[in-house]
Amino acid sequence: MLSNVLPQVDNTAVGQHPYITRLIKGVFNSIPPTTILLPEWDLQLVLTLLQKEPFEPIENIDLKHLTFKTVFLISITTFRRCSDLQSLRVNHSFMKIQQKGITFIRCGLAKQDRQNHRNSKIVVPAFTDNKKLDPVTCLLQYIERTKKFRSSLDKDQQGKLFLSTCEPHKPVTSQTISKWIVQMIKLAYPDSSLENIKAHSTRAIGPYWALYKGASINSILEAADWSSESTFGKFYLRDLSVDVLDNL
């Protein structure tokens, strides 16, 4: 980049000049990049919070906490990006309720879609062993609770799944969904000032947990819409101790 905007020095491109390359190497050695093995937040801590007030009983909680819980559980169980969650629709042609979960057909193209690869299905699995952490139970409750708001929206907005928690309850952007996930995680740390939480971290910690609990690598790749194991291994599956995974 430097070579494109600055003139040559000693008949050498700036980016290739010995002084510059030595400087860059010195900075790299002095401040090496850090590797984050796992997000700094504890999944089990958040899940514990979701099983008590103000997130239970689910029939009586307010819309804000119901929204936070629904978005977080869908995010952590589908391994999808916020943009994928924002694309979900509740129209019958885009959503199908089944015994094992709810299948959505993604509206529009995803970030990783291309001509020879398009996975438009997003499956929200049912967890019947614990209804308090069942994303399907939360999702159905959320759809029922927001039904009254959809009738006042424009026709093209009525089908979008996630609506604002504030009036006039219009469809939200992926940035808002990202903020909801971060706020949900921070609620589990009332006395802490976690600053580096990212909503995208659910896309990493969810597959870790699923793999350790016995899910096949193929099912994880399909759910997260990763094209190959190398993608999972290179960007998400890093060296972890069993002690860490035991706490998930």
Tab-separated table of C-alpha atoms in Angstrom:
chain	number	residue	atom	x	y	z
A	1	MET	CA	0.000	0.000	0.000
A	2	LEU	CA	2.837	2.397	0.848
A	3	SER	CA	4.482	1.677	-2.480
A	4	ASN	CA	1.333	2.751	-4.320
A	5	VAL	CA	1.147	6.233	-2.795
A	6	LEU	CA	4.774	7.143	-1.993
A	7	PRO	CA	7.683	7.650	-4.380
A	8	GLN	CA	10.592	5.245	-4.485
A	9	VAL	CA	13.516	5.625	-2.091
A	10	ASP	CA	16.980	4.708	-3.372
A	11	ASN	CA	15.304	3.295	-6.494
A	12	THR	CA	13.392	0.852	-4.281
A	13	ALA	CA	9.672	0.656	-3.605
A	14	VAL	CA	8.949	2.028	-0.127
A	15	GLY	CA	7.277	-1.170	1.029
A	16	GLN	CA	10.346	-3.193	0.027
A	17	HIS	CA	13.024	-0.845	1.356
A	18	PRO	CA	15.307	-2.585	3.909
A	19	TYR	CA	14.683	0.083	6.564
A	20	ILE	CA	10.913	-0.277	6.256
A	21	THR	CA	10.922	-4.072	6.264
A	22	ARG	CA	13.193	-4.098	9.333
A	23	LEU	CA	10.888	-1.622	11.075
A	24	ILE	CA	7.783	-3.692	10.361
A	25	LYS	CA	9.537	-6.862	11.516
A	26	GLY	CA	10.656	-5.120	14.714
A	27	VAL	CA	7.117	-3.932	15.483
A	28	PHE	CA	5.791	-7.454	14.905
A	29	ASN	CA	8.386	-8.953	17.260
A	30	SER	CA	7.813	-6.290	19.927
A	31	ILE	CA	4.010	-6.519	19.869
A	32	PRO	CA	3.115	-9.978	18.530
A	33	PRO	CA	-0.548	-10.623	17.712
A	34	THR	CA	-2.520	-12.398	20.408
A	35	THR	CA	-4.540	-15.556	19.855
A	36	ILE	CA	-7.930	-15.842	21.541
A	37	LEU	CA	-8.799	-19.492	22.107
A	38	LEU	CA	-12.293	-18.851	23.421
A	39	PRO	CA	-14.488	-15.795	23.947
A	40	GLU	CA	-13.914	-14.231	27.349
A	41	TRP	CA	-17.483	-14.850	28.452
A	42	ASP	CA	-18.809	-18.071	29.992
A	43	LEU	CA	-21.653	-19.771	28.121
A	44	GLN	CA	-22.776	-21.704	31.192
A	45	LEU	CA	-23.116	-18.479	33.166
A	46	VAL	CA	-25.430	-17.002	30.537
A	47	LEU	CA	-27.490	-20.198	30.284
A	48	THR	CA	-27.920	-20.247	34.058
A	49	LEU	CA	-29.220	-16.675	33.983
A	50	LEU	CA	-31.715	-17.550	31.245
A	51	GLN	CA	-33.361	-20.126	33.511
A	52	LYS	CA	-34.410	-17.666	36.210
A	53	GLU	CA	-35.894	-14.194	36.608
A	54	PRO	CA	-36.171	-11.929	34.680
A	55	PHE	CA	-36.160	-14.556	31.894
A	56	GLU	CA	-38.588	-16.987	33.528
A	57	PRO	CA	-41.408	-17.853	33.615
A	58	ILE	CA	-41.420	-17.197	29.901
A	59	GLU	CA	-45.182	-16.614	29.727
A	60	ASN	CA	-44.901	-13.588	32.008
A	61	ILE	CA	-41.632	-11.883	31.088
A	62	ASP	CA	-41.602	-8.576	29.242
A	63	LEU	CA	-40.925	-8.256	25.522
A	64	LYS	CA	-37.358	-7.005	25.953
A	65	HIS	CA	-36.173	-9.994	27.973
A	66	LEU	CA	-38.126	-12.406	25.784
A	67	THR	CA	-36.418	-10.921	22.729
A	68	PHE	CA	-32.944	-11.139	24.276
A	69	LYS	CA	-33.487	-14.757	25.292
A	70	THR	CA	-34.916	-15.807	21.932
A	71	VAL	CA	-32.181	-14.154	19.887
A	72	PHE	CA	-29.396	-15.554	22.059
A	73	LEU	CA	-30.689	-19.139	22.057
A	74	ILE	CA	-31.227	-19.109	18.296
A	75	SER	CA	-27.774	-17.650	17.759
A	76	ILE	CA	-26.021	-20.182	19.995
A	77	THR	CA	-27.840	-23.201	18.527
A	78	THR	CA	-27.812	-22.353	14.819
A	79	PHE	CA	-24.227	-20.963	14.715
A	80	ARG	CA	-25.426	-18.320	12.253
A	81	ARG	CA	-24.440	-14.702	11.684
A	82	CYS	CA	-26.597	-11.804	12.833
A	83	SER	CA	-27.333	-11.033	9.189
A	84	ASP	CA	-28.786	-14.538	8.824
A	85	LEU	CA	-31.026	-14.057	11.858
A	86	GLN	CA	-32.162	-10.691	10.535
A	87	SER	CA	-33.268	-12.332	7.281
A	88	LEU	CA	-35.658	-14.806	8.946
A	89	ARG	CA	-39.368	-14.513	8.195
A	90	VAL	CA	-42.453	-15.984	9.851
A	91	ASN	CA	-44.517	-16.327	6.670
A	92	HIS	CA	-45.698	-19.885	6.003
A	93	SER	CA	-43.632	-20.034	2.821
A	94	PHE	CA	-40.450	-19.254	4.793
A	95	MET	CA	-41.041	-21.146	8.069
A	96	LYS	CA	-42.004	-24.737	8.805
A	97	ILE	CA	-42.650	-26.086	12.310
A	98	GLN	CA	-41.577	-29.707	12.778
A	99	GLN	CA	-41.205	-32.105	15.689
A	100	LYS	CA	-37.428	-31.733	15.801
A	101	GLY	CA	-37.405	-27.974	15.397
A	102	ILE	CA	-38.309	-25.076	13.138
A	103	THR	CA	-36.871	-24.775	9.647
A	104	PHE	CA	-36.511	-21.369	8.029
A	105	ILE	CA	-35.779	-20.589	4.403
A	106	ARG	CA	-33.369	-17.684	4.374
A	107	CYS	CA	-34.670	-14.665	2.491
A	108	GLY	CA	-31.960	-13.322	0.192
A	109	LEU	CA	-28.333	-14.346	-0.173
A	110	ALA	CA	-26.032	-15.035	2.755
A	111	LYS	CA	-22.475	-13.739	3.015
A	112	GLN	CA	-20.994	-17.099	2.007
A	113	ASP	CA	-23.437	-17.859	-0.833
A	114	ARG	CA	-22.061	-18.221	-4.336
A	115	GLN	CA	-23.053	-19.828	-7.625
A	116	ASN	CA	-22.049	-23.374	-6.685
A	117	HIS	CA	-23.025	-23.139	-3.005
A	118	ARG	CA	-26.253	-21.844	-1.540
A	119	ASN	CA	-27.571	-23.162	1.756
A	120	SER	CA	-30.788	-21.283	2.382
A	121	LYS	CA	-32.088	-23.495	5.225
A	122	ILE	CA	-31.638	-22.449	8.845
A	123	VAL	CA	-32.813	-24.988	11.423
A	124	VAL	CA	-33.650	-24.007	15.002
A	125	PRO	CA	-33.404	-27.290	16.957
A	126	ALA	CA	-35.810	-28.291	19.719
A	127	PHE	CA	-34.338	-29.099	23.154
A	128	THR	CA	-37.065	-31.072	24.897
A	129	ASP	CA	-34.914	-32.001	27.907
A	130	ASN	CA	-34.968	-28.453	29.252
A	131	LYS	CA	-37.880	-26.253	28.209
A	132	LYS	CA	-36.327	-23.212	29.852
A	133	LEU	CA	-33.460	-23.380	27.356
A	134	ASP	CA	-35.467	-24.629	24.392
A	135	PRO	CA	-35.057	-22.160	21.499
A	136	VAL	CA	-38.228	-23.445	19.830
A	137	THR	CA	-40.325	-22.765	22.938
A	138	CYS	CA	-38.905	-19.241	23.138
A	139	LEU	CA	-39.368	-18.640	19.435
A	140	LEU	CA	-43.017	-19.708	19.390
A	141	GLN	CA	-43.702	-17.568	22.447
A	142	TYR	CA	-41.968	-14.629	20.755
A	143	ILE	CA	-43.977	-15.017	17.548
A	144	GLU	CA	-47.221	-15.149	19.517
A	145	ARG	CA	-46.256	-12.123	21.621
A	146	THR	CA	-45.336	-9.988	18.602
A	147	LYS	CA	-48.328	-10.988	16.481
A	148	LYS	CA	-50.305	-7.915	17.542
A	149	PHE	CA	-47.527	-5.591	16.363
A	150	ARG	CA	-47.265	-7.077	12.878
A	151	SER	CA	-50.782	-6.124	11.810
A	152	SER	CA	-49.888	-2.425	11.950
A	153	LEU	CA	-46.743	-2.789	9.812
A	154	ASP	CA	-46.394	-2.494	6.063
A	155	LYS	CA	-47.023	-5.702	4.158
A	156	ASP	CA	-43.340	-6.289	3.370
A	157	GLN	CA	-42.418	-5.765	7.050
A	158	GLN	CA	-45.038	-8.002	8.645
A	159	GLY	CA	-43.236	-11.235	7.860
A	160	LYS	CA	-39.848	-10.314	9.312
A	161	LEU	CA	-39.161	-12.259	12.481
A	162	PHE	CA	-37.372	-9.865	14.801
A	163	LEU	CA	-39.038	-6.569	15.666
A	164	SER	CA	-37.873	-3.670	17.775
A	165	THR	CA	-38.644	-3.866	21.483
A	166	CYS	CA	-39.810	-0.236	21.346
A	167	GLU	CA	-42.757	1.297	19.543
A	168	PRO	CA	-43.628	1.236	16.694
A	169	HIS	CA	-41.969	-2.231	16.767
A	170	LYS	CA	-40.561	-2.192	13.257
A	171	PRO	CA	-38.151	-4.824	11.867
A	172	VAL	CA	-34.593	-4.442	13.129
A	173	THR	CA	-31.219	-4.505	11.409
A	174	SER	CA	-28.459	-7.057	11.924
A	175	GLN	CA	-26.579	-4.419	13.942
A	176	THR	CA	-29.455	-4.268	16.427
A	177	ILE	CA	-29.498	-8.056	16.744
A	178	SER	CA	-25.764	-7.940	17.401
A	179	LYS	CA	-26.303	-5.396	20.187
A	180	TRP	CA	-29.017	-7.575	21.726
A	181	ILE	CA	-26.665	-10.560	21.914
A	182	VAL	CA	-23.912	-8.477	23.502
A	183	GLN	CA	-26.356	-6.977	26.013
A	184	MET	CA	-27.645	-10.451	26.866
A	185	ILE	CA	-24.133	-11.681	27.626
A	186	LYS	CA	-23.314	-8.597	29.700
A	187	LEU	CA	-26.403	-9.153	31.857
A	188	ALA	CA	-24.672	-12.271	33.190
A	189	TYR	CA	-21.775	-10.085	34.375
A	190	PRO	CA	-23.417	-7.246	36.356
A	191	ASP	CA	-20.246	-6.447	38.323
A	192	SER	CA	-17.833	-6.771	35.421
A	193	SER	CA	-16.809	-4.424	32.649
A	194	LEU	CA	-16.368	-6.799	29.728
A	195	GLU	CA	-15.411	-4.623	26.792
A	196	ASN	CA	-14.423	-6.984	24.001
A	197	ILE	CA	-17.603	-9.024	23.675
A	198	LYS	CA	-18.719	-9.594	20.108
A	199	ALA	CA	-21.974	-11.142	18.973
A	200	HIS	CA	-20.017	-13.169	16.413
A	201	SER	CA	-18.414	-15.106	19.287
A	202	THR	CA	-21.572	-17.231	19.540
A	203	ARG	CA	-20.655	-18.596	16.113
A	204	ALA	CA	-17.475	-19.987	17.661
A	205	ILE	CA	-18.532	-21.149	21.110
A	206	GLY	CA	-21.722	-22.852	19.871
A	207	PRO	CA	-19.918	-25.342	17.603
A	208	TYR	CA	-17.296	-25.988	20.328
A	209	TRP	CA	-20.059	-27.021	22.682
A	210	ALA	CA	-21.926	-29.090	20.084
A	211	LEU	CA	-18.792	-30.955	18.990
A	212	TYR	CA	-17.794	-31.785	22.547
A	213	LYS	CA	-21.312	-32.979	23.358
A	214	GLY	CA	-21.211	-35.508	20.523
A	215	ALA	CA	-22.505	-33.726	17.422
A	216	SER	CA	-20.911	-34.903	14.184
A	217	ILE	CA	-18.605	-32.577	12.303
A	218	ASN	CA	-20.845	-32.858	9.231
A	219	SER	CA	-23.932	-31.721	11.139
A	220	ILE	CA	-22.003	-28.741	12.516
A	221	LEU	CA	-20.720	-27.772	9.075
A	222	GLU	CA	-24.234	-27.982	7.650
A	223	ALA	CA	-25.820	-25.990	10.473
A	224	ALA	CA	-23.209	-23.233	10.349
A	225	ASP	CA	-23.091	-23.330	6.536
A	226	TRP	CA	-19.343	-23.903	6.405
A	227	SER	CA	-18.165	-25.399	3.132
A	228	SER	CA	-15.373	-27.551	4.569
A	229	GLU	CA	-13.736	-28.779	7.761
A	230	SER	CA	-10.751	-26.548	7.034
A	231	THR	CA	-12.933	-23.457	7.469
A	232	PHE	CA	-14.094	-24.677	10.871
A	233	GLY	CA	-10.598	-25.675	11.929
A	234	LYS	CA	-8.788	-22.582	10.681
A	235	PHE	CA	-11.112	-19.895	11.981
A	236	TYR	CA	-13.052	-21.481	14.852
A	237	LEU	CA	-11.747	-24.849	16.101
A	238	ARG	CA	-8.521	-24.080	17.932
A	239	ASP	CA	-6.656	-25.929	20.668
A	240	LEU	CA	-8.841	-26.288	23.746
A	241	SER	CA	-8.395	-28.154	26.984
A	242	VAL	CA	-11.043	-30.636	28.071
A	243	ASP	CA	-11.376	-28.709	31.347
A	244	VAL	CA	-12.607	-25.669	29.443
A	245	LEU	CA	-15.154	-27.655	27.463
A	246	ASP	CA	-16.415	-29.415	30.592
A	247	ASN	CA	-17.694	-26.040	31.760
A	248	LEU	CA	-19.756	-25.419	28.628
